[in-house]
mmCIF file of C-alpha atoms in Angstrom:
data_model
loop_
_atom_site.group_PDB
_atom_site.id
_atom_site.type_symbol
_atom_site.label_atom_id
_atom_site.label_comp_id
_atom_site.label_asym_id
_atom_site.label_seq_id
_atom_site.Cartn_x
_atom_site.Cartn_y
_atom_site.Cartn_z
ATOM 1 C CA UNK L 6 -25.868 -33.839 22.984
ATOM 2 C CA UNK L 7 -25.073 -35.948 19.576
ATOM 3 C CA UNK L 8 -21.552 -37.537 19.134
ATOM 4 C CA UNK L 9 -18.745 -34.922 20.328
ATOM 5 C CA UNK L 10 -18.014 -32.672 17.742
ATOM 6 C CA UNK L 11 -14.377 -32.773 17.612
ATOM 7 C CA UNK L 12 -14.262 -32.778 13.646
ATOM 8 C CA UNK L 13 -15.737 -29.394 13.067
ATOM 9 C CA UNK L 14 -13.863 -28.453 16.088
ATOM 10 C CA UNK L 15 -10.657 -28.891 14.488
ATOM 11 C CA UNK L 16 -11.551 -27.089 10.852
ATOM 12 C CA UNK L 17 -12.313 -24.550 13.838
ATOM 13 C CA UNK L 18 -9.184 -24.563 15.053
ATOM 14 C CA UNK L 19 -7.340 -24.562 11.881
ATOM 15 C CA UNK L 20 -8.883 -21.577 11.096
ATOM 16 C CA UNK L 21 -7.529 -19.748 13.938
ATOM 17 C CA UNK L 22 -4.020 -20.960 14.605
ATOM 18 C CA UNK L 23 -1.035 -18.747 14.769
ATOM 19 C CA UNK L 24 1.420 -18.865 12.027
ATOM 20 C CA UNK L 25 4.202 -19.885 14.317
ATOM 21 C CA UNK L 26 2.455 -23.424 14.671
ATOM 22 C CA UNK L 27 3.545 -24.359 10.935
ATOM 23 C CA UNK L 28 7.354 -23.334 11.499
ATOM 24 C CA UNK L 29 10.286 -25.983 11.810
ATOM 25 C CA UNK L 30 11.647 -27.437 14.802
ATOM 26 C CA UNK L 31 14.952 -26.921 15.940
ATOM 27 C CA UNK L 32 15.935 -28.997 18.764
ATOM 28 C CA UNK L 33 13.131 -29.601 20.810
ATOM 29 C CA UNK L 34 11.049 -31.350 18.092
ATOM 30 C CA UNK L 35 7.015 -31.936 18.210
ATOM 31 C CA UNK L 36 7.206 -32.391 22.139
ATOM 32 C CA UNK L 37 6.224 -35.719 23.850
ATOM 33 C CA UNK L 38 3.491 -38.145 21.776
ATOM 34 C CA UNK L 39 1.152 -39.667 23.924
ATOM 35 C CA UNK L 40 2.480 -42.563 23.091
ATOM 36 C CA UNK L 41 5.806 -42.103 24.527
ATOM 37 C CA UNK L 42 4.590 -40.742 27.744
ATOM 38 C CA UNK L 43 2.145 -43.554 27.721
ATOM 39 C CA UNK L 44 5.160 -46.078 27.454
ATOM 40 C CA UNK L 45 7.627 -43.711 30.387
ATOM 41 C CA UNK L 46 8.159 -46.447 33.009
ATOM 42 C CA UNK L 47 7.628 -43.426 35.629
ATOM 43 C CA UNK L 48 4.427 -42.680 34.263
ATOM 44 C CA UNK L 49 2.358 -43.637 37.219
ATOM 45 C CA UNK L 50 4.083 -42.406 39.468
ATOM 46 C CA UNK L 51 4.685 -39.367 38.386
ATOM 47 C CA UNK L 52 0.574 -38.788 37.704
ATOM 48 C CA UNK L 53 0.075 -40.069 41.279
ATOM 49 C CA UNK L 54 2.162 -37.349 42.066
ATOM 50 C CA UNK L 55 -0.181 -35.092 39.994
ATOM 51 C CA UNK L 56 -3.200 -36.105 40.925
ATOM 52 C CA UNK L 57 -2.092 -35.351 44.802
ATOM 53 C CA UNK L 58 -1.590 -31.499 43.180
ATOM 54 C CA UNK L 59 -4.981 -31.676 42.007
ATOM 55 C CA UNK L 60 -6.568 -32.595 44.832
ATOM 56 C CA UNK L 61 -4.748 -29.865 47.467
ATOM 57 C CA UNK L 62 -6.211 -27.234 44.139
ATOM 58 C CA UNK L 63 -9.212 -28.719 44.982
ATOM 59 C CA UNK L 64 -9.002 -28.353 48.658
ATOM 60 C CA UNK L 65 -8.139 -24.703 48.252
ATOM 61 C CA UNK L 66 -10.953 -23.962 46.424
ATOM 62 C CA UNK L 67 -13.654 -26.553 46.266
ATOM 63 C CA UNK L 68 -16.115 -24.210 45.114
ATOM 64 C CA UNK L 69 -14.395 -22.768 42.010
ATOM 65 C CA UNK L 70 -13.231 -26.222 41.549
ATOM 66 C CA UNK L 71 -16.853 -27.532 41.611
ATOM 67 C CA UNK L 72 -18.054 -25.082 39.144
ATOM 68 C CA UNK L 73 -15.431 -27.430 36.351
ATOM 69 C CA UNK L 74 -16.956 -30.331 38.051
ATOM 70 C CA UNK L 75 -18.059 -32.566 35.214
ATOM 71 C CA UNK L 76 -16.120 -32.742 31.795
ATOM 72 C CA UNK L 77 -18.921 -30.615 30.038
ATOM 73 C CA UNK L 78 -18.199 -27.712 32.353
ATOM 74 C CA UNK L 79 -14.126 -28.300 31.870
ATOM 75 C CA UNK L 80 -14.818 -27.638 28.291
ATOM 76 C CA UNK L 81 -16.927 -24.589 28.430
ATOM 77 C CA UNK L 82 -14.693 -23.177 31.180
ATOM 78 C CA UNK L 83 -11.550 -22.919 28.456
ATOM 79 C CA UNK L 84 -14.054 -22.265 25.587
ATOM 80 C CA UNK L 85 -14.724 -18.732 27.878
ATOM 81 C CA UNK L 86 -10.830 -18.385 28.958
ATOM 82 C CA UNK L 87 -9.974 -18.929 25.155
ATOM 83 C CA UNK L 88 -12.478 -16.155 24.196
ATOM 84 C CA UNK L 89 -10.656 -13.526 26.431
ATOM 85 C CA UNK L 90 -7.548 -14.534 26.554
ATOM 86 C CA UNK L 91 -7.262 -14.212 22.460
ATOM 87 C CA UNK L 92 -9.298 -10.589 22.760
ATOM 88 C CA UNK L 93 -6.677 -9.549 25.082
ATOM 89 C CA UNK L 94 -3.978 -10.701 22.762
ATOM 90 C CA UNK L 95 -5.158 -8.371 20.148
ATOM 91 C CA UNK L 96 -5.523 -5.782 22.591
ATOM 92 C CA UNK L 97 -9.134 -5.778 22.450
ATOM 93 C CA UNK L 98 -11.338 -5.920 25.806
ATOM 94 C CA UNK L 99 -14.745 -8.143 25.407
ATOM 95 C CA UNK L 100 -13.806 -10.594 23.830
ATOM 96 C CA UNK L 101 -15.626 -12.840 25.990
ATOM 97 C CA UNK L 102 -19.620 -12.008 25.344
ATOM 98 C CA UNK L 103 -22.385 -14.260 26.055
ATOM 99 C CA UNK L 104 -23.393 -14.289 22.042
ATOM 100 C CA UNK L 105 -19.296 -15.640 21.502
ATOM 101 C CA UNK L 106 -19.425 -18.127 24.151
ATOM 102 C CA UNK L 107 -22.970 -19.846 23.541
ATOM 103 C CA UNK L 108 -21.364 -19.698 19.569
ATOM 104 C CA UNK L 109 -18.399 -21.495 20.460
ATOM 105 C CA UNK L 110 -20.161 -23.976 22.722
ATOM 106 C CA UNK L 111 -22.430 -25.134 19.951
ATOM 107 C CA UNK L 112 -19.890 -25.292 17.036
ATOM 108 C CA UNK L 113 -17.498 -27.628 19.818
ATOM 109 C CA UNK L 114 -21.235 -29.417 20.313
ATOM 110 C CA UNK L 115 -20.029 -29.424 23.860
ATOM 111 C CA UNK L 116 -23.463 -28.537 25.464
ATOM 112 C CA UNK L 117 -27.238 -27.081 24.835
ATOM 113 C CA UNK L 118 -27.561 -22.820 24.433
ATOM 114 C CA UNK L 119 -29.336 -23.368 28.296
ATOM 115 C CA UNK L 120 -26.720 -25.271 29.544
ATOM 116 C CA UNK L 121 -24.134 -22.916 28.782
ATOM 117 C CA UNK L 122 -26.182 -20.358 29.900
ATOM 118 C CA UNK L 123 -26.721 -21.530 32.905
ATOM 119 C CA UNK L 124 -22.399 -22.416 33.319
ATOM 120 C CA UNK L 125 -22.104 -18.190 32.465
ATOM 121 C CA UNK L 126 -24.765 -17.243 35.441
ATOM 122 C CA UNK L 127 -22.988 -19.545 37.820
ATOM 123 C CA UNK L 128 -19.751 -18.005 36.976
ATOM 124 C CA UNK L 129 -20.922 -14.282 37.802
ATOM 125 C CA UNK L 130 -22.724 -15.680 40.657
ATOM 126 C CA UNK L 131 -19.978 -17.148 42.559
ATOM 127 C CA UNK L 132 -17.561 -14.082 41.200
ATOM 128 C CA UNK L 133 -15.417 -16.491 38.964
ATOM 129 C CA UNK L 134 -16.697 -13.992 35.988
ATOM 130 C CA UNK L 135 -17.491 -10.276 35.802
ATOM 131 C CA UNK L 136 -18.936 -7.944 33.398
ATOM 132 C CA UNK L 137 -15.763 -5.356 32.173
ATOM 133 C CA UNK L 138 -15.840 -2.361 32.731
ATOM 134 C CA UNK L 139 -16.487 1.106 30.728
ATOM 135 C CA UNK L 140 -17.504 -1.345 28.055
ATOM 136 C CA UNK L 141 -17.896 0.934 24.939
ATOM 137 C CA UNK L 142 -21.447 -1.325 24.096
ATOM 138 C CA UNK L 143 -23.394 -1.811 27.222
ATOM 139 C CA UNK L 144 -25.849 -3.782 24.753
ATOM 140 C CA UNK L 145 -23.145 -6.524 24.209
ATOM 141 C CA UNK L 146 -22.593 -6.746 28.540
ATOM 142 C CA UNK L 147 -19.056 -8.148 27.438
ATOM 143 C CA UNK L 148 -17.203 -10.215 30.767
ATOM 144 C CA UNK L 149 -13.938 -11.526 31.897
ATOM 145 C CA UNK L 150 -12.686 -14.475 34.134
ATOM 146 C CA UNK L 151 -12.023 -12.947 38.225
ATOM 147 C CA UNK L 152 -8.167 -13.298 38.793
ATOM 148 C CA UNK L 153 -9.422 -16.351 41.177
ATOM 149 C CA UNK L 154 -10.545 -17.900 37.479
ATOM 150 C CA UNK L 155 -7.104 -16.989 35.692
ATOM 151 C CA UNK L 156 -4.940 -17.856 39.418
ATOM 152 C CA UNK L 157 -6.812 -21.698 38.796
ATOM 153 C CA UNK L 158 -6.168 -22.042 35.434
ATOM 154 C CA UNK L 159 -2.717 -20.800 35.833
ATOM 155 C CA UNK L 160 -1.855 -23.563 38.657
ATOM 156 C CA UNK L 161 -3.410 -26.249 36.544
ATOM 157 C CA UNK L 162 -1.126 -25.311 33.615
ATOM 158 C CA UNK L 163 1.651 -25.079 36.078
ATOM 159 C CA UNK L 164 1.203 -28.975 37.723
ATOM 160 C CA UNK L 165 0.731 -30.562 34.313
ATOM 161 C CA UNK L 166 4.107 -28.860 32.963
ATOM 162 C CA UNK L 167 5.986 -30.093 35.832
ATOM 163 C CA UNK L 168 4.454 -33.362 35.321
ATOM 164 C CA UNK L 169 6.074 -33.319 31.723
ATOM 165 C CA UNK L 170 9.426 -32.321 32.835
ATOM 166 C CA UNK L 171 9.661 -34.966 35.394
ATOM 167 C CA UNK L 172 9.131 -36.994 32.127
ATOM 168 C CA UNK L 173 11.926 -35.676 30.225
ATOM 169 C CA UNK L 174 14.004 -33.502 32.617
ATOM 170 C CA UNK L 175 13.445 -30.193 30.809
ATOM 171 C CA UNK L 176 12.262 -26.944 32.267
ATOM 172 C CA UNK L 177 8.962 -25.837 30.960
ATOM 173 C CA UNK L 178 7.738 -24.587 34.330
ATOM 174 C CA UNK L 179 10.597 -22.232 34.897
ATOM 175 C CA UNK L 180 10.343 -21.077 31.300
ATOM 176 C CA UNK L 181 6.246 -20.728 31.756
ATOM 177 C CA UNK L 182 6.834 -18.822 35.178
ATOM 178 C CA UNK L 183 10.028 -16.365 34.138
ATOM 179 C CA UNK L 184 7.288 -15.359 30.766
ATOM 180 C CA UNK L 185 4.812 -12.730 31.477
ATOM 181 C CA UNK L 186 1.041 -13.431 30.950
ATOM 182 C CA UNK L 187 2.347 -16.816 29.353
ATOM 183 C CA UNK L 188 -0.943 -17.913 30.354
ATOM 184 C CA UNK L 189 -2.727 -15.521 27.835
ATOM 185 C CA UNK L 190 -0.865 -17.254 25.087
ATOM 186 C CA UNK L 191 -1.006 -20.607 26.010
ATOM 187 C CA UNK L 192 -4.787 -21.548 27.602
ATOM 188 C CA UNK L 193 -6.134 -20.675 23.746
ATOM 189 C CA UNK L 194 -4.174 -23.530 22.406
ATOM 190 C CA UNK L 195 -4.892 -25.768 24.549
ATOM 191 C CA UNK L 196 -8.129 -25.516 24.687
ATOM 192 C CA UNK L 197 -8.291 -25.633 20.760
ATOM 193 C CA UNK L 198 -6.117 -29.125 21.740
ATOM 194 C CA UNK L 199 -8.389 -30.826 24.314
ATOM 195 C CA UNK L 200 -12.003 -29.648 21.742
ATOM 196 C CA UNK L 201 -10.506 -30.944 18.858
ATOM 197 C CA UNK L 202 -9.156 -34.741 20.566
ATOM 198 C CA UNK L 203 -11.148 -37.452 19.958
ATOM 199 C CA UNK L 204 -9.771 -39.208 22.385
ATOM 200 C CA UNK L 205 -10.446 -36.095 25.206
ATOM 201 C CA UNK L 206 -13.548 -35.972 23.762
ATOM 202 C CA UNK L 207 -14.769 -40.223 23.663
ATOM 203 C CA UNK L 208 -13.042 -41.619 26.884
ATOM 204 C CA UNK L 209 -12.686 -44.969 27.361
ATOM 205 C CA UNK L 210 -15.464 -46.687 29.779
ATOM 206 C CA UNK L 211 -14.575 -45.796 33.369
ATOM 207 C CA UNK L 212 -13.063 -42.559 33.164
ATOM 208 C CA UNK L 213 -16.433 -41.966 30.776
ATOM 209 C CA UNK L 214 -18.625 -43.147 33.386
ATOM 210 C CA UNK L 215 -16.504 -40.431 35.430
ATOM 211 C CA UNK L 216 -16.615 -37.243 33.813
ATOM 212 C CA UNK L 217 -20.523 -36.920 33.790
ATOM 213 C CA UNK L 218 -20.164 -37.169 37.752
ATOM 214 C CA UNK L 219 -20.140 -33.822 39.660
ATOM 215 C CA UNK L 220 -16.692 -33.418 40.741
ATOM 216 C CA UNK L 221 -16.091 -36.748 38.518
ATOM 217 C CA UNK L 222 -12.369 -36.152 38.097
ATOM 218 C CA UNK L 223 -11.822 -35.171 41.900
ATOM 219 C CA UNK L 224 -13.150 -39.192 42.397
ATOM 220 C CA UNK L 225 -10.356 -40.576 40.333
ATOM 221 C CA UNK L 226 -7.196 -38.011 41.193
ATOM 222 C CA UNK L 227 -8.679 -39.046 44.722
ATOM 223 C CA UNK L 228 -8.198 -43.245 44.375
ATOM 224 C CA UNK L 229 -5.055 -42.625 41.784
ATOM 225 C CA UNK L 230 -3.547 -40.511 44.423
ATOM 226 C CA UNK L 231 -4.166 -43.352 47.144
ATOM 227 C CA UNK L 232 -2.043 -45.767 45.242
ATOM 228 C CA UNK L 233 0.649 -47.508 47.077
ATOM 229 C CA UNK L 234 4.066 -47.402 44.798
ATOM 230 C CA UNK L 235 4.617 -51.417 45.951
ATOM 231 C CA UNK L 236 0.877 -51.931 44.709
ATOM 232 C CA UNK L 237 1.130 -50.479 41.421
ATOM 233 C CA UNK L 238 2.108 -53.532 39.122
ATOM 234 C CA UNK L 239 -0.742 -55.545 40.946
ATOM 235 C CA UNK L 240 -3.973 -57.126 39.424
ATOM 236 C CA UNK L 241 -5.839 -55.103 41.829
ATOM 237 C CA UNK L 242 -4.515 -52.062 43.594
ATOM 238 C CA UNK L 243 -5.463 -51.131 47.513
ATOM 239 C CA UNK L 244 -6.500 -47.105 47.485
ATOM 240 C CA UNK L 245 -6.716 -45.394 49.938
ATOM 241 C CA UNK L 246 -10.879 -44.995 50.100
ATOM 242 C CA UNK L 247 -12.493 -46.953 52.775
ATOM 243 C CA UNK L 248 -16.182 -44.863 53.242
ATOM 244 C CA UNK L 249 -18.228 -43.925 50.918
ATOM 245 C CA UNK L 250 -19.937 -42.006 53.314
ATOM 246 C CA UNK L 251 -16.658 -40.005 54.082
ATOM 247 C CA UNK L 252 -16.147 -39.633 50.456
ATOM 248 C CA UNK L 253 -19.131 -38.419 49.424
ATOM 249 C CA UNK L 254 -18.735 -35.979 52.249
ATOM 250 C CA UNK L 255 -15.647 -34.646 51.646
ATOM 251 C CA UNK L 256 -16.466 -33.790 47.630
ATOM 252 C CA UNK L 257 -20.347 -32.786 49.118
ATOM 253 C CA UNK L 258 -22.166 -35.098 46.512
ATOM 254 C CA UNK L 259 -24.833 -37.332 47.292
ATOM 255 C CA UNK L 260 -23.830 -40.662 48.836
ATOM 256 C CA UNK L 261 -27.011 -42.471 46.875
ATOM 257 C CA UNK L 262 -25.474 -40.701 43.734
ATOM 258 C CA UNK L 263 -21.653 -41.322 44.256
ATOM 259 C CA UNK L 264 -22.323 -44.718 45.210
ATOM 260 C CA UNK L 265 -24.713 -45.682 42.244
ATOM 261 C CA UNK L 266 -21.375 -44.634 39.961
ATOM 262 C CA UNK L 267 -19.102 -46.841 41.905
ATOM 263 C CA UNK L 268 -21.392 -50.038 41.447
ATOM 264 C CA UNK L 269 -21.256 -49.440 37.629
ATOM 265 C CA UNK L 270 -17.593 -49.264 38.118
ATOM 266 C CA UNK L 271 -17.499 -52.110 40.027
ATOM 267 C CA UNK L 272 -19.925 -54.141 37.388
ATOM 268 C CA UNK L 273 -16.871 -52.930 34.848
ATOM 269 C CA UNK L 274 -14.571 -54.537 36.970
ATOM 270 C CA UNK L 275 -12.818 -51.313 37.373
ATOM 271 C CA UNK L 276 -13.162 -51.360 41.086
ATOM 272 C CA UNK L 277 -13.808 -53.467 44.480
ATOM 273 C CA UNK L 278 -13.863 -54.018 47.499
ATOM 274 C CA UNK L 279 -11.245 -56.055 49.927
ATOM 275 C CA UNK L 280 -13.986 -57.081 52.222
ATOM 276 C CA UNK L 281 -17.695 -54.997 52.736
ATOM 277 C CA UNK L 282 -18.689 -52.962 50.492
ATOM 278 C CA UNK L 283 -18.172 -49.739 51.174
ATOM 279 C CA UNK L 284 -16.963 -50.569 54.966
ATOM 280 C CA UNK L 285 -13.507 -51.946 53.799
ATOM 281 C CA UNK L 286 -9.874 -50.797 51.477
ATOM 282 C CA UNK L 287 -11.331 -50.098 47.942
ATOM 283 C CA UNK L 288 -9.161 -51.402 45.027
ATOM 284 C CA UNK L 289 -8.800 -50.274 41.643
ATOM 285 C CA UNK L 290 -7.817 -52.597 38.700
ATOM 286 C CA UNK L 291 -5.385 -52.578 36.820
ATOM 287 C CA UNK L 292 -7.470 -51.629 33.805
ATOM 288 C CA UNK L 293 -8.622 -48.923 35.509
ATOM 289 C CA UNK L 294 -5.289 -47.246 36.490
ATOM 290 C CA UNK L 295 -3.865 -47.705 33.019
ATOM 291 C CA UNK L 296 -7.211 -46.493 31.049
ATOM 292 C CA UNK L 297 -6.136 -43.073 33.656
ATOM 293 C CA UNK L 298 -2.685 -42.945 33.135
ATOM 294 C CA UNK L 299 -3.545 -43.146 29.030
ATOM 295 C CA UNK L 300 -5.728 -40.323 29.504
ATOM 296 C CA UNK L 301 -3.445 -38.543 31.441
ATOM 297 C CA UNK L 302 -0.442 -38.859 28.541
ATOM 298 C CA UNK L 303 -3.459 -37.699 26.506
ATOM 299 C CA UNK L 304 -4.376 -34.381 27.862
ATOM 300 C CA UNK L 305 0.207 -34.020 28.817
ATOM 301 C CA UNK L 306 1.169 -34.024 24.855
ATOM 302 C CA UNK L 307 -2.192 -31.685 24.207
ATOM 303 C CA UNK L 308 -0.314 -29.389 26.509
ATOM 304 C CA UNK L 309 3.376 -30.469 25.602
ATOM 305 C CA UNK L 310 2.551 -29.667 21.533
ATOM 306 C CA UNK L 311 0.485 -26.167 22.866
ATOM 307 C CA UNK L 312 3.636 -25.097 25.022
ATOM 308 C CA UNK L 313 6.096 -25.832 21.947
ATOM 309 C CA UNK L 314 4.231 -23.751 19.925
ATOM 310 C CA UNK L 315 4.213 -20.810 22.215
ATOM 311 C CA UNK L 316 7.960 -21.300 23.876
ATOM 312 C CA UNK L 317 9.774 -22.988 20.915
ATOM 313 C CA UNK L 318 9.060 -20.129 17.923
ATOM 314 C CA UNK L 319 10.131 -23.026 15.817
ATOM 315 C CA UNK L 320 8.533 -26.132 17.276
ATOM 316 C CA UNK L 321 6.745 -28.409 15.186
ATOM 317 C CA UNK L 322 4.608 -28.886 12.064
ATOM 318 C CA UNK L 323 1.355 -29.172 14.028
ATOM 319 C CA UNK L 324 -0.296 -28.307 17.063
ATOM 320 C CA UNK L 325 -1.643 -31.353 19.378
ATOM 321 C CA UNK L 326 -4.936 -31.001 18.120
ATOM 322 C CA UNK L 327 -3.910 -32.047 14.535
ATOM 323 C CA UNK L 328 -1.586 -34.652 16.068
ATOM 324 C CA UNK L 329 -4.993 -36.547 17.461
ATOM 325 C CA UNK L 330 -6.970 -35.987 14.533
ATOM 326 C CA UNK L 331 -9.071 -38.853 12.635
ATOM 327 C CA UNK L 332 -6.263 -38.471 9.978
ATOM 328 C CA UNK L 333 -3.338 -39.223 12.874
ATOM 329 C CA UNK L 334 -4.845 -40.972 15.776
ATOM 330 C CA UNK L 335 -2.235 -43.864 15.399
ATOM 331 C CA UNK L 336 0.737 -41.727 16.051
ATOM 332 C CA UNK L 337 -1.091 -41.003 19.568
ATOM 333 C CA UNK L 338 -1.371 -44.491 20.240
ATOM 334 C CA UNK L 339 -3.928 -44.677 23.043
ATOM 335 C CA UNK L 340 -6.533 -42.818 24.598
ATOM 336 C CA UNK L 341 -8.335 -39.388 28.172
ATOM 337 C CA UNK L 342 -10.077 -35.748 31.342
#
């Protein structure tokens, strides 16, 4: 693929956004910006806890997690869910069709048509999407996510809202869980923000290295979750990883492929070994730890802006995607999966 289509995606987002995104804010304001999140003194502790929760979710359903194992597939999943939820909110069934999905994937320059087609087929094969029963026009063959997929994104959303609550003492999770079908309103806004974000679509160097690796996000979460709190400020921070083979087996990855990616990260100075490579404790650099934190800050800011747009009717002048546009990129104050 060429350069990510966040500029074109921003135009699409602006044409789709709900009226409440432009209303003034009463009390809560625009929410936390990526710069504010990145500067929080306890951020590393909270994203370490977040990484642990995401790992638990992976262990609960490794196959489903693997379907969204790269950033490309993660973004395609958000596109598919947003198509479904937007149509459902409008009282329409069958908003997710292959044709509409292919169009949105192409508009956002996320993947080729063949890759998008293979993604849809895999979702159907493993039971994470299904044909809509009783569709009026059987030639269109509308699809819908299964409950397993909806439950997965619901859990993902709650985990990130919980991190935001820790940062400022708010009660987003309680609000979210107390609203019927909240995921149907919130997820499309988050999807818009992610697709429009330059920092999500063009992550920093080590983060970018892992975004194209199957389960690359899980690899980074494993590294971050294993950092001891007392070591968090060191130039080289020990992790819980000792064996590449054990990590590869747990993730069902090729040992050779994982080792190659880790070697590339090692050449960047982002990771290393306290002793013999692959047979001693792995460390991550303070630079990589901070890169990961900046990436999470951007993602969390997008989710928070979407939350404000959905649950605080007077929140904000723009959505998170607009704040992360090239025109306003300085306010974000740092880079993102």
